[in-house]
């Protein structure tokens, strides 16, 4: 069960290039790629011809070319080329997902595209100011329910104990952090203030 009408981080913006990237989001196969203009796009990772994953194809000037028989689809999922055939049927198209590049992330909408309101995407402007807010990023595949991950990240009092030798630092700075919690139309937002505490060392590995 997934909430589909919501924005999800599909990838870091710098993970996606003109080499297709396969990812499973809300249990659906998705292919992410950048077209010739550098614009990132997300399509269902399943060719409408014979079902091959588009992610094992390649990006050309026209779009993403299926590695099975060469049908090519643009960033909107419309078929733009069928080798050996001039006529392109109307229904030769792939499901396209709304995708927004913002603050170093690619945000995807897996639900009803008509309801995708980009103003509801969580902002994280610090990613755009790497001089004052340097950060390191990566992606982990976690074998477990996404709900457990949300639960984990909202319970940061464990940091001083589970991660005592890395990001945990002094356990009491985590336990005593001041929380500003606000209900939002979509859920909950909290700011967590750990005043006068040193940030974790820049070289940390979890
Ligand atoms: S399966 Fe994609 S072109 Fe045939
Ligand atoms: Fe943890």
XYZ file of N, CA and C and ligand atoms in Angstrom:
623
model
N 0.842 -1.213 0.000
C 0.000 0.000 0.000
C 0.872 1.257 0.000
N 0.696 2.097 -0.968
C 1.483 3.329 -1.017
C 0.553 4.523 -1.200
N 0.935 5.639 -0.612
C 0.250 6.902 -0.899
C 0.788 7.349 -2.251
N -0.056 7.399 -3.245
C 0.440 7.709 -4.587
C 0.391 9.202 -4.907
N -0.632 9.884 -4.389
C -0.729 11.311 -4.698
C 0.144 12.116 -3.746
N 1.432 12.009 -3.946
C 2.409 12.701 -3.106
C 3.706 12.776 -3.898
N 4.541 13.737 -3.531
C 5.855 13.848 -4.183
C 6.860 12.979 -3.443
N 7.627 12.216 -4.170
C 8.691 11.396 -3.601
C 10.026 11.795 -4.236
N 11.094 11.647 -3.470
C 12.415 11.836 -4.075
C 12.712 10.586 -4.910
N 12.839 10.793 -6.214
C 13.138 9.663 -7.102
C 14.635 9.398 -7.151
N 15.428 10.466 -7.036
C 16.884 10.339 -7.133
C 17.510 11.680 -6.777
N 18.789 11.649 -6.492
C 19.556 12.899 -6.471
C 19.664 13.363 -7.925
N 19.624 14.657 -8.114
C 19.682 15.171 -9.495
C 20.954 14.707 -10.199
N 22.059 14.600 -9.451
C 23.317 14.243 -10.117
C 23.481 12.739 -10.336
N 22.487 11.954 -9.908
C 22.527 10.520 -10.220
C 22.025 10.249 -11.636
N 21.297 11.217 -12.185
C 20.617 10.965 -13.456
C 21.337 11.696 -14.591
N 21.660 10.929 -15.610
C 22.430 11.468 -16.729
C 21.811 10.942 -18.017
N 22.601 10.944 -19.087
C 22.063 10.366 -20.323
C 22.261 8.843 -20.366
N 22.651 8.271 -19.233
C 22.622 6.814 -19.095
C 21.368 6.481 -18.288
N 20.459 5.683 -18.814
C 19.203 5.444 -18.101
C 19.435 4.804 -16.726
N 18.623 5.216 -15.765
C 18.720 4.703 -14.394
C 17.386 4.039 -14.045
N 17.442 2.780 -13.644
C 16.220 2.050 -13.263
C 16.004 2.181 -11.767
N 14.772 2.430 -11.382
C 14.469 2.511 -9.961
C 13.035 2.021 -9.753
N 12.790 1.375 -8.619
C 11.416 0.928 -8.316
C 10.842 1.901 -7.306
N 9.742 2.541 -7.653
C 9.145 3.564 -6.795
C 7.670 3.223 -6.624
N 7.221 3.167 -5.378
C 5.845 2.720 -5.084
C 5.577 1.391 -5.797
N 6.579 0.550 -5.779
C 6.513 -0.787 -6.376
C 6.277 -0.783 -7.888
N 6.618 0.299 -8.548
C 6.507 0.356 -10.014
C 7.904 0.541 -10.601
N 8.169 -0.126 -11.720
C 9.477 0.083 -12.349
C 9.495 1.430 -13.083
N 10.475 2.228 -12.772
C 10.580 3.569 -13.371
C 11.962 3.703 -13.997
N 12.026 4.343 -15.159
C 13.332 4.673 -15.735
C 13.492 6.192 -15.728
N 14.651 6.619 -15.240
C 14.977 8.048 -15.191
C 16.113 8.304 -16.181
N 16.029 9.405 -16.878
C 17.119 9.761 -17.800
C 17.045 11.253 -18.098
N 18.112 11.774 -18.691
C 18.104 13.171 -19.170
C 18.095 13.149 -20.691
N 17.250 13.985 -21.266
C 17.192 14.041 -22.727
C 18.335 14.909 -23.264
N 18.376 15.108 -24.576
C 19.505 15.822 -25.196
C 19.636 17.243 -24.669
N 18.513 17.805 -24.144
C 18.574 19.178 -23.607
C 18.954 19.186 -22.125
N 19.165 17.996 -21.559
C 19.569 17.921 -20.143
C 18.389 17.878 -19.189
N 17.181 17.821 -19.748
C 15.997 17.799 -18.876
C 15.749 16.364 -18.415
N 15.535 16.217 -17.108
C 15.312 14.881 -16.554
C 13.864 14.459 -16.790
N 13.682 13.170 -17.043
C 12.345 12.632 -17.298
C 12.205 11.288 -16.601
N 10.947 10.919 -16.328
C 10.658 9.621 -15.697
C 9.539 8.947 -16.465
N 9.799 7.731 -16.909
C 8.790 6.940 -17.623
C 8.663 5.578 -16.946
N 7.526 4.938 -17.187
C 7.395 3.549 -16.744
C 8.482 2.741 -17.453
N 9.176 1.907 -16.679
C 10.321 1.185 -17.260
C 9.843 -0.086 -17.970
N 8.951 0.102 -18.935
C 8.410 -1.055 -19.640
C 7.979 -0.590 -21.024
N 8.626 -1.091 -22.035
C 8.304 -0.665 -23.395
C 6.888 -1.121 -23.757
N 6.153 -0.248 -24.454
C 4.771 -0.591 -24.814
C 4.725 -1.567 -25.994
N 5.872 -1.879 -26.574
C 5.877 -2.836 -27.684
C 5.864 -4.271 -27.165
N 6.953 -4.706 -26.556
C 7.005 -6.077 -26.045
C 7.416 -6.131 -24.571
N 7.356 -4.994 -23.920
C 7.543 -4.988 -22.463
C 8.979 -4.973 -21.972
N 9.938 -4.780 -22.842
C 11.335 -4.758 -22.381
C 11.562 -3.549 -21.468
N 12.451 -3.688 -20.488
C 12.762 -2.513 -19.652
C 13.524 -1.476 -20.487
N 12.989 -0.265 -20.507
C 13.660 0.794 -21.288
C 15.024 1.140 -20.696
N 15.194 0.838 -19.420
C 16.451 1.201 -18.752
C 17.646 0.450 -19.319
N 17.409 -0.654 -20.056
C 18.563 -1.324 -20.665
C 18.753 -0.870 -22.110
N 17.996 0.150 -22.503
C 18.217 0.773 -23.806
C 19.205 1.915 -23.651
N 19.093 2.903 -24.558
C 20.038 4.025 -24.461
C 19.354 5.331 -24.849
N 19.966 6.421 -24.437
C 19.411 7.735 -24.761
C 20.040 8.223 -26.061
N 19.189 8.685 -26.962
C 19.668 9.247 -28.228
C 19.202 10.705 -28.312
N 19.470 11.341 -29.433
C 19.017 12.733 -29.594
C 17.499 12.854 -29.543
N 16.811 11.769 -29.874
C 15.340 11.834 -29.939
C 14.666 11.498 -28.617
N 15.349 10.746 -27.764
C 14.721 10.318 -26.515
C 15.370 9.044 -26.020
N 14.561 8.138 -25.458
C 15.133 6.887 -24.979
C 14.766 5.781 -25.966
N 15.802 5.065 -26.401
C 15.619 4.033 -27.427
C 15.585 2.672 -26.759
N 14.521 1.934 -27.001
C 14.398 0.599 -26.419
C 15.487 -0.305 -26.990
N 16.072 -1.120 -26.125
C 17.169 -1.998 -26.556
C 16.697 -3.258 -27.245
N 15.380 -3.425 -27.402
C 14.878 -4.664 -28.013
C 14.664 -4.480 -29.527
N 13.809 -3.515 -29.931
C 13.577 -3.308 -31.369
C 13.768 -1.852 -31.788
N 14.278 -1.032 -30.861
C 14.663 0.330 -31.249
C 13.576 1.388 -31.256
N 12.363 1.069 -30.780
C 11.370 2.152 -30.673
C 11.943 3.225 -29.758
N 11.685 4.483 -30.092
C 12.242 5.586 -29.307
C 11.110 6.444 -28.762
N 11.245 6.830 -27.504
C 10.209 7.601 -26.820
C 10.820 8.894 -26.286
N 10.048 9.974 -26.412
C 10.562 11.241 -25.890
C 10.289 11.350 -24.388
N 10.670 12.479 -23.806
C 10.569 12.633 -22.355
C 9.123 12.577 -21.874
N 8.186 12.857 -22.770
C 6.768 12.783 -22.408
C 6.220 11.370 -22.575
N 7.033 10.476 -23.109
C 6.606 9.084 -23.283
C 6.003 8.810 -24.648
N 5.973 9.817 -25.532
C 5.405 9.605 -26.868
C 6.433 8.911 -27.760
N 5.961 7.943 -28.530
C 6.864 7.274 -29.463
C 7.190 8.247 -30.598
N 8.471 8.400 -30.882
C 8.893 9.336 -31.929
C 9.622 8.630 -33.067
N 9.878 7.335 -32.887
C 10.582 6.620 -33.968
C 10.297 5.120 -33.865
N 9.942 4.554 -35.015
C 9.827 3.093 -35.105
C 10.676 2.670 -36.297
N 11.790 1.986 -36.050
C 12.662 1.619 -37.167
C 11.905 0.791 -38.213
N 12.041 1.160 -39.474
C 11.441 0.399 -40.564
C 9.966 0.686 -40.773
N 9.458 1.695 -40.119
C 8.018 1.974 -40.237
C 7.794 3.475 -40.135
N 7.055 4.038 -41.076
C 6.813 5.482 -41.065
C 5.683 5.884 -40.138
N 4.669 5.002 -40.034
C 3.478 5.371 -39.264
C 3.703 5.042 -37.782
N 3.418 6.034 -36.928
C 3.566 5.800 -35.486
C 2.160 5.794 -34.869
N 1.711 4.649 -34.381
C 0.348 4.604 -33.824
C 0.211 5.520 -32.609
N -0.966 6.081 -32.463
C -1.285 6.984 -31.356
C -1.003 6.330 -29.998
N -1.350 5.025 -29.915
C -1.230 4.415 -28.584
C 0.180 3.880 -28.303
N 1.118 4.151 -29.195
C 2.510 3.778 -28.909
C 3.087 4.824 -27.971
N 2.792 4.678 -26.712
C 3.338 5.634 -25.751
C 3.521 4.969 -24.402
N 4.378 5.576 -23.612
C 4.751 5.032 -22.308
C 4.213 5.980 -21.245
N 3.804 5.430 -20.120
C 3.326 6.300 -19.044
C 4.476 7.208 -18.572
N 4.158 8.484 -18.495
C 5.154 9.470 -18.053
C 4.753 9.958 -16.664
N 5.709 10.138 -15.801
C 5.425 10.620 -14.447
C 5.905 12.065 -14.313
N 5.092 12.935 -13.672
C 5.590 14.291 -13.406
C 6.902 14.217 -12.623
N 7.877 15.001 -13.032
C 9.193 14.983 -12.399
C 9.697 16.418 -12.309
N 10.140 16.811 -11.142
C 10.600 18.190 -10.931
C 12.005 18.159 -10.348
N 12.905 18.912 -10.945
C 14.260 19.028 -10.410
C 14.303 20.273 -9.536
N 14.596 20.080 -8.261
C 14.586 21.220 -7.331
C 15.461 20.903 -6.125
N 16.323 21.845 -5.764
C 17.161 21.734 -4.563
C 18.013 20.449 -4.560
N 18.510 20.077 -5.712
C 19.409 18.922 -5.780
C 18.711 17.580 -5.847
N 17.379 17.585 -5.814
C 16.613 16.340 -5.886
C 15.806 16.278 -7.183
N 15.428 15.058 -7.559
C 14.396 14.867 -8.586
C 13.167 14.332 -7.867
N 12.106 15.109 -7.899
C 10.870 14.744 -7.206
C 9.905 14.132 -8.206
N 9.327 12.995 -7.838
C 8.408 12.307 -8.751
C 7.029 12.219 -8.123
N 6.019 12.212 -8.988
C 4.618 12.083 -8.573
C 4.090 10.802 -9.210
N 3.753 9.807 -8.388
C 3.359 8.494 -8.908
C 1.848 8.349 -9.065
N 1.098 9.372 -8.658
C -0.362 9.248 -8.676
C -1.000 9.947 -9.857
N -2.154 10.544 -9.605
C -2.926 11.225 -10.636
C -2.198 12.512 -11.033
N -1.727 12.565 -12.276
C -0.897 13.703 -12.705
C -1.662 15.028 -12.610
N -2.971 14.985 -12.745
C -3.758 16.226 -12.679
C -3.694 16.845 -11.283
N -3.338 16.033 -10.297
C -3.293 16.540 -8.916
C -1.879 16.933 -8.485
N -0.924 16.856 -9.383
C 0.477 17.119 -9.014
C 0.719 18.623 -8.901
N 0.656 19.119 -7.695
C 0.849 20.550 -7.442
C 2.292 20.768 -6.979
N 3.092 21.405 -7.838
C 4.525 21.524 -7.528
C 4.785 22.434 -6.318
N 3.796 23.248 -5.948
C 4.027 24.133 -4.792
C 4.048 23.358 -3.479
N 3.626 22.089 -3.505
C 3.622 21.307 -2.257
C 4.929 20.525 -2.059
N 5.858 20.656 -2.990
C 7.141 19.954 -2.824
C 7.913 20.597 -1.674
N 8.441 19.767 -0.797
C 9.225 20.273 0.333
C 10.473 20.975 -0.203
N 10.730 22.192 0.262
C 11.912 22.919 -0.196
C 13.126 22.560 0.674
N 14.293 22.515 0.070
C 15.534 22.279 0.807
C 16.622 23.130 0.155
N 16.514 24.466 0.304
C 17.390 25.365 -0.457
C 18.868 25.275 -0.092
N 19.180 24.705 1.089
C 20.581 24.616 1.513
C 21.422 23.815 0.521
N 20.794 22.882 -0.169
C 21.546 22.100 -1.158
C 22.106 22.961 -2.279
N 21.515 24.132 -2.491
C 21.969 25.001 -3.586
C 23.113 25.905 -3.163
N 23.434 25.870 -1.877
C 24.491 26.733 -1.349
C 25.571 25.836 -0.746
N 26.311 25.190 -1.648
C 27.259 24.188 -1.161
C 28.451 24.817 -0.447
N 28.648 26.122 -0.661
C 29.775 26.753 0.027
C 29.497 26.872 1.531
N 28.327 27.351 1.864
C 27.992 27.522 3.276
C 27.375 26.271 3.902
N 26.787 25.424 3.081
C 26.128 24.217 3.591
C 26.648 23.002 2.831
N 27.955 22.707 2.982
C 28.479 21.547 2.248
C 27.802 20.270 2.729
N 27.580 19.383 1.832
C 26.998 18.099 2.234
C 27.520 17.009 1.318
N 27.352 15.805 1.831
C 27.768 14.641 1.068
C 26.507 13.818 0.871
N 26.305 13.244 -0.286
C 25.097 12.450 -0.417
C 25.323 11.146 -1.155
N 24.425 10.225 -0.859
C 24.480 8.918 -1.492
C 23.079 8.322 -1.449
N 22.945 7.075 -1.815
C 21.644 6.411 -1.817
C 21.830 5.020 -1.239
N 20.951 4.634 -0.344
C 21.014 3.287 0.210
C 19.784 2.500 -0.204
N 19.988 1.278 -0.606
C 18.855 0.367 -0.794
C 18.639 -0.315 0.554
N 17.456 -0.192 1.094
C 17.173 -0.761 2.414
C 16.116 -1.846 2.272
N 16.439 -3.038 2.756
C 15.474 -4.123 2.682
C 14.530 -4.010 3.857
N 13.457 -3.301 3.683
C 12.512 -3.133 4.781
C 11.406 -2.207 4.328
N 10.393 -2.088 5.178
C 9.259 -1.232 4.846
C 9.667 0.238 4.925
N 9.201 1.029 3.965
C 9.484 2.469 3.975
C 8.930 3.108 5.250
N 7.849 2.546 5.788
C 7.260 3.103 7.008
C 8.242 3.023 8.181
N 9.022 1.936 8.195
C 10.004 1.796 9.283
C 11.092 2.858 9.154
N 11.401 3.237 7.920
C 12.427 4.256 7.706
C 11.918 5.624 8.187
N 10.661 5.909 7.906
C 10.079 7.172 8.373
C 10.087 7.189 9.896
N 9.692 6.078 10.478
C 9.679 5.951 11.933
C 11.083 6.196 12.502
N 12.068 5.598 11.864
C 13.450 5.735 12.318
C 13.918 7.180 12.266
N 13.593 7.858 11.179
C 14.119 9.219 11.001
C 13.360 10.259 11.826
N 12.203 9.875 12.328
C 11.503 10.805 13.213
C 11.865 10.557 14.673
N 12.610 9.511 14.917
C 13.049 9.201 16.278
C 14.565 9.349 16.320
N 15.020 10.564 16.559
C 16.474 10.777 16.513
C 17.115 10.707 17.897
N 16.330 10.359 18.909
C 16.940 10.193 20.229
C 17.838 8.956 20.253
N 17.758 8.120 19.223
C 18.624 6.926 19.207
C 20.031 7.251 18.726
N 20.233 8.451 18.184
C 21.524 8.745 17.551
C 22.713 8.617 18.498
N 22.528 9.155 19.703
C 23.639 9.143 20.647
C 24.049 7.741 21.065
N 23.192 6.766 20.828
C 23.468 5.400 21.276
C 23.822 4.500 20.098
N 22.956 4.475 19.072
C 23.251 3.596 17.922
C 24.439 4.136 17.120
N 24.532 5.492 17.040
C 25.570 6.089 16.196
C 26.555 6.909 17.037
N 26.809 6.410 18.239
C 27.631 7.172 19.175
C 29.022 7.507 18.660
N 29.603 6.634 17.834
C 30.974 6.883 17.395
C 31.027 7.679 16.089
N 29.874 7.996 15.503
C 29.897 8.747 14.239
C 29.064 10.022 14.370
N 27.801 9.960 13.971
C 26.973 11.175 13.976
C 26.305 11.422 15.318
N 26.511 10.518 16.278
C 25.809 10.620 17.561
C 26.365 11.670 18.497
N 27.699 11.811 18.515
C 28.319 12.791 19.401
C 27.883 12.592 20.849
N 27.626 13.707 21.501
C 27.161 13.645 22.883
C 25.677 13.263 22.915
N 25.332 12.118 23.489
C 23.931 11.671 23.436
C 22.943 12.712 23.935
N 23.324 13.486 24.952
C 22.338 14.398 25.536
C 21.964 15.544 24.591
N 22.855 15.916 23.659
C 22.467 16.984 22.722
C 21.324 16.514 21.827
N 21.246 15.218 21.602
C 20.148 14.676 20.783
C 18.876 14.545 21.610
N 19.045 14.045 22.809
C 17.877 13.834 23.669
C 17.234 15.175 24.038
N 18.076 16.185 24.247
C 17.547 17.473 24.694
C 17.258 18.450 23.557
N 17.368 17.994 22.330
C 17.101 18.894 21.193
C 15.696 19.474 21.319
N 15.594 20.745 20.897
C 14.285 21.410 20.976
C 13.529 21.110 19.674
N 12.284 20.701 19.818
C 11.486 20.329 18.648
C 10.380 21.344 18.415
N 10.282 21.836 17.185
C 9.117 22.629 16.791
C 8.314 21.750 15.835
N 7.156 21.331 16.290
C 6.357 20.397 15.494
C 5.092 21.090 14.990
N 4.847 20.954 13.697
C 3.701 21.635 13.089
C 2.922 20.625 12.246
N 1.618 20.620 12.403
C 0.785 19.813 11.511
C 0.679 20.526 10.172
N 0.725 19.788 9.086
C 0.560 20.374 7.758
C -0.635 19.676 7.097
N -1.148 20.226 5.999
C -2.283 19.556 5.350
C -1.940 18.127 4.933
N -0.648 17.878 4.650
C -0.248 16.548 4.193
C 0.296 15.662 5.307
N 0.534 16.221 6.489
C 1.117 15.379 7.530
C 1.694 16.192 8.659
N 2.996 16.109 8.795
C 3.651 16.671 9.961
C 5.020 17.202 9.551
N 5.404 18.334 10.166
C 6.735 18.878 9.877
C 7.386 19.165 11.216
N 8.639 18.803 11.345
C 9.307 19.222 12.575
C 10.688 19.774 12.302
N 11.003 20.838 13.047
C 12.353 21.394 13.060
C 12.966 20.979 14.385
N 14.211 20.588 14.295
C 14.868 20.053 15.474
C 16.111 20.893 15.710
N 16.151 21.599 16.825
C 17.256 22.509 17.112
C 18.205 21.878 18.119
N 19.451 21.680 17.686
C 20.482 21.166 18.603
C 21.489 22.301 18.773
N 21.208 23.131 19.742
C 22.031 24.330 19.893
C 23.356 24.006 20.566
N 24.397 24.755 20.176
C 25.734 24.610 20.753
C 26.278 23.185 20.653
N 25.947 22.493 19.585
C 26.518 21.149 19.435
C 27.351 21.112 18.161
N 28.429 20.393 18.227
C 29.310 20.304 17.062
C 28.671 19.428 15.998
N 28.800 19.809 14.731
C 28.286 18.915 13.686
C 29.168 17.670 13.589
N 28.642 16.588 13.013
C 29.471 15.389 12.873
C 30.660 15.678 11.967
N 31.723 14.921 12.135
C 32.897 15.153 11.276
C 32.539 14.922 9.807
N 33.174 15.691 8.904
C 32.781 15.602 7.493
C 33.088 14.269 6.843
N 33.921 13.493 7.444
C 34.326 12.244 6.782
C 33.521 11.040 7.262
N 32.435 11.290 7.986
C 31.784 10.155 8.615
C 31.236 9.149 7.589
N 31.271 7.887 7.963
C 30.606 6.836 7.187
C 29.623 6.180 8.136
N 28.377 6.012 7.755
C 27.433 5.407 8.690
C 27.745 3.930 8.936
S 10.106 -4.218 -26.827
Fe 10.727 -2.156 -27.019
S 10.964 -1.903 -29.130
Fe 10.204 -3.891 -28.960
Fe 19.972 5.403 12.971
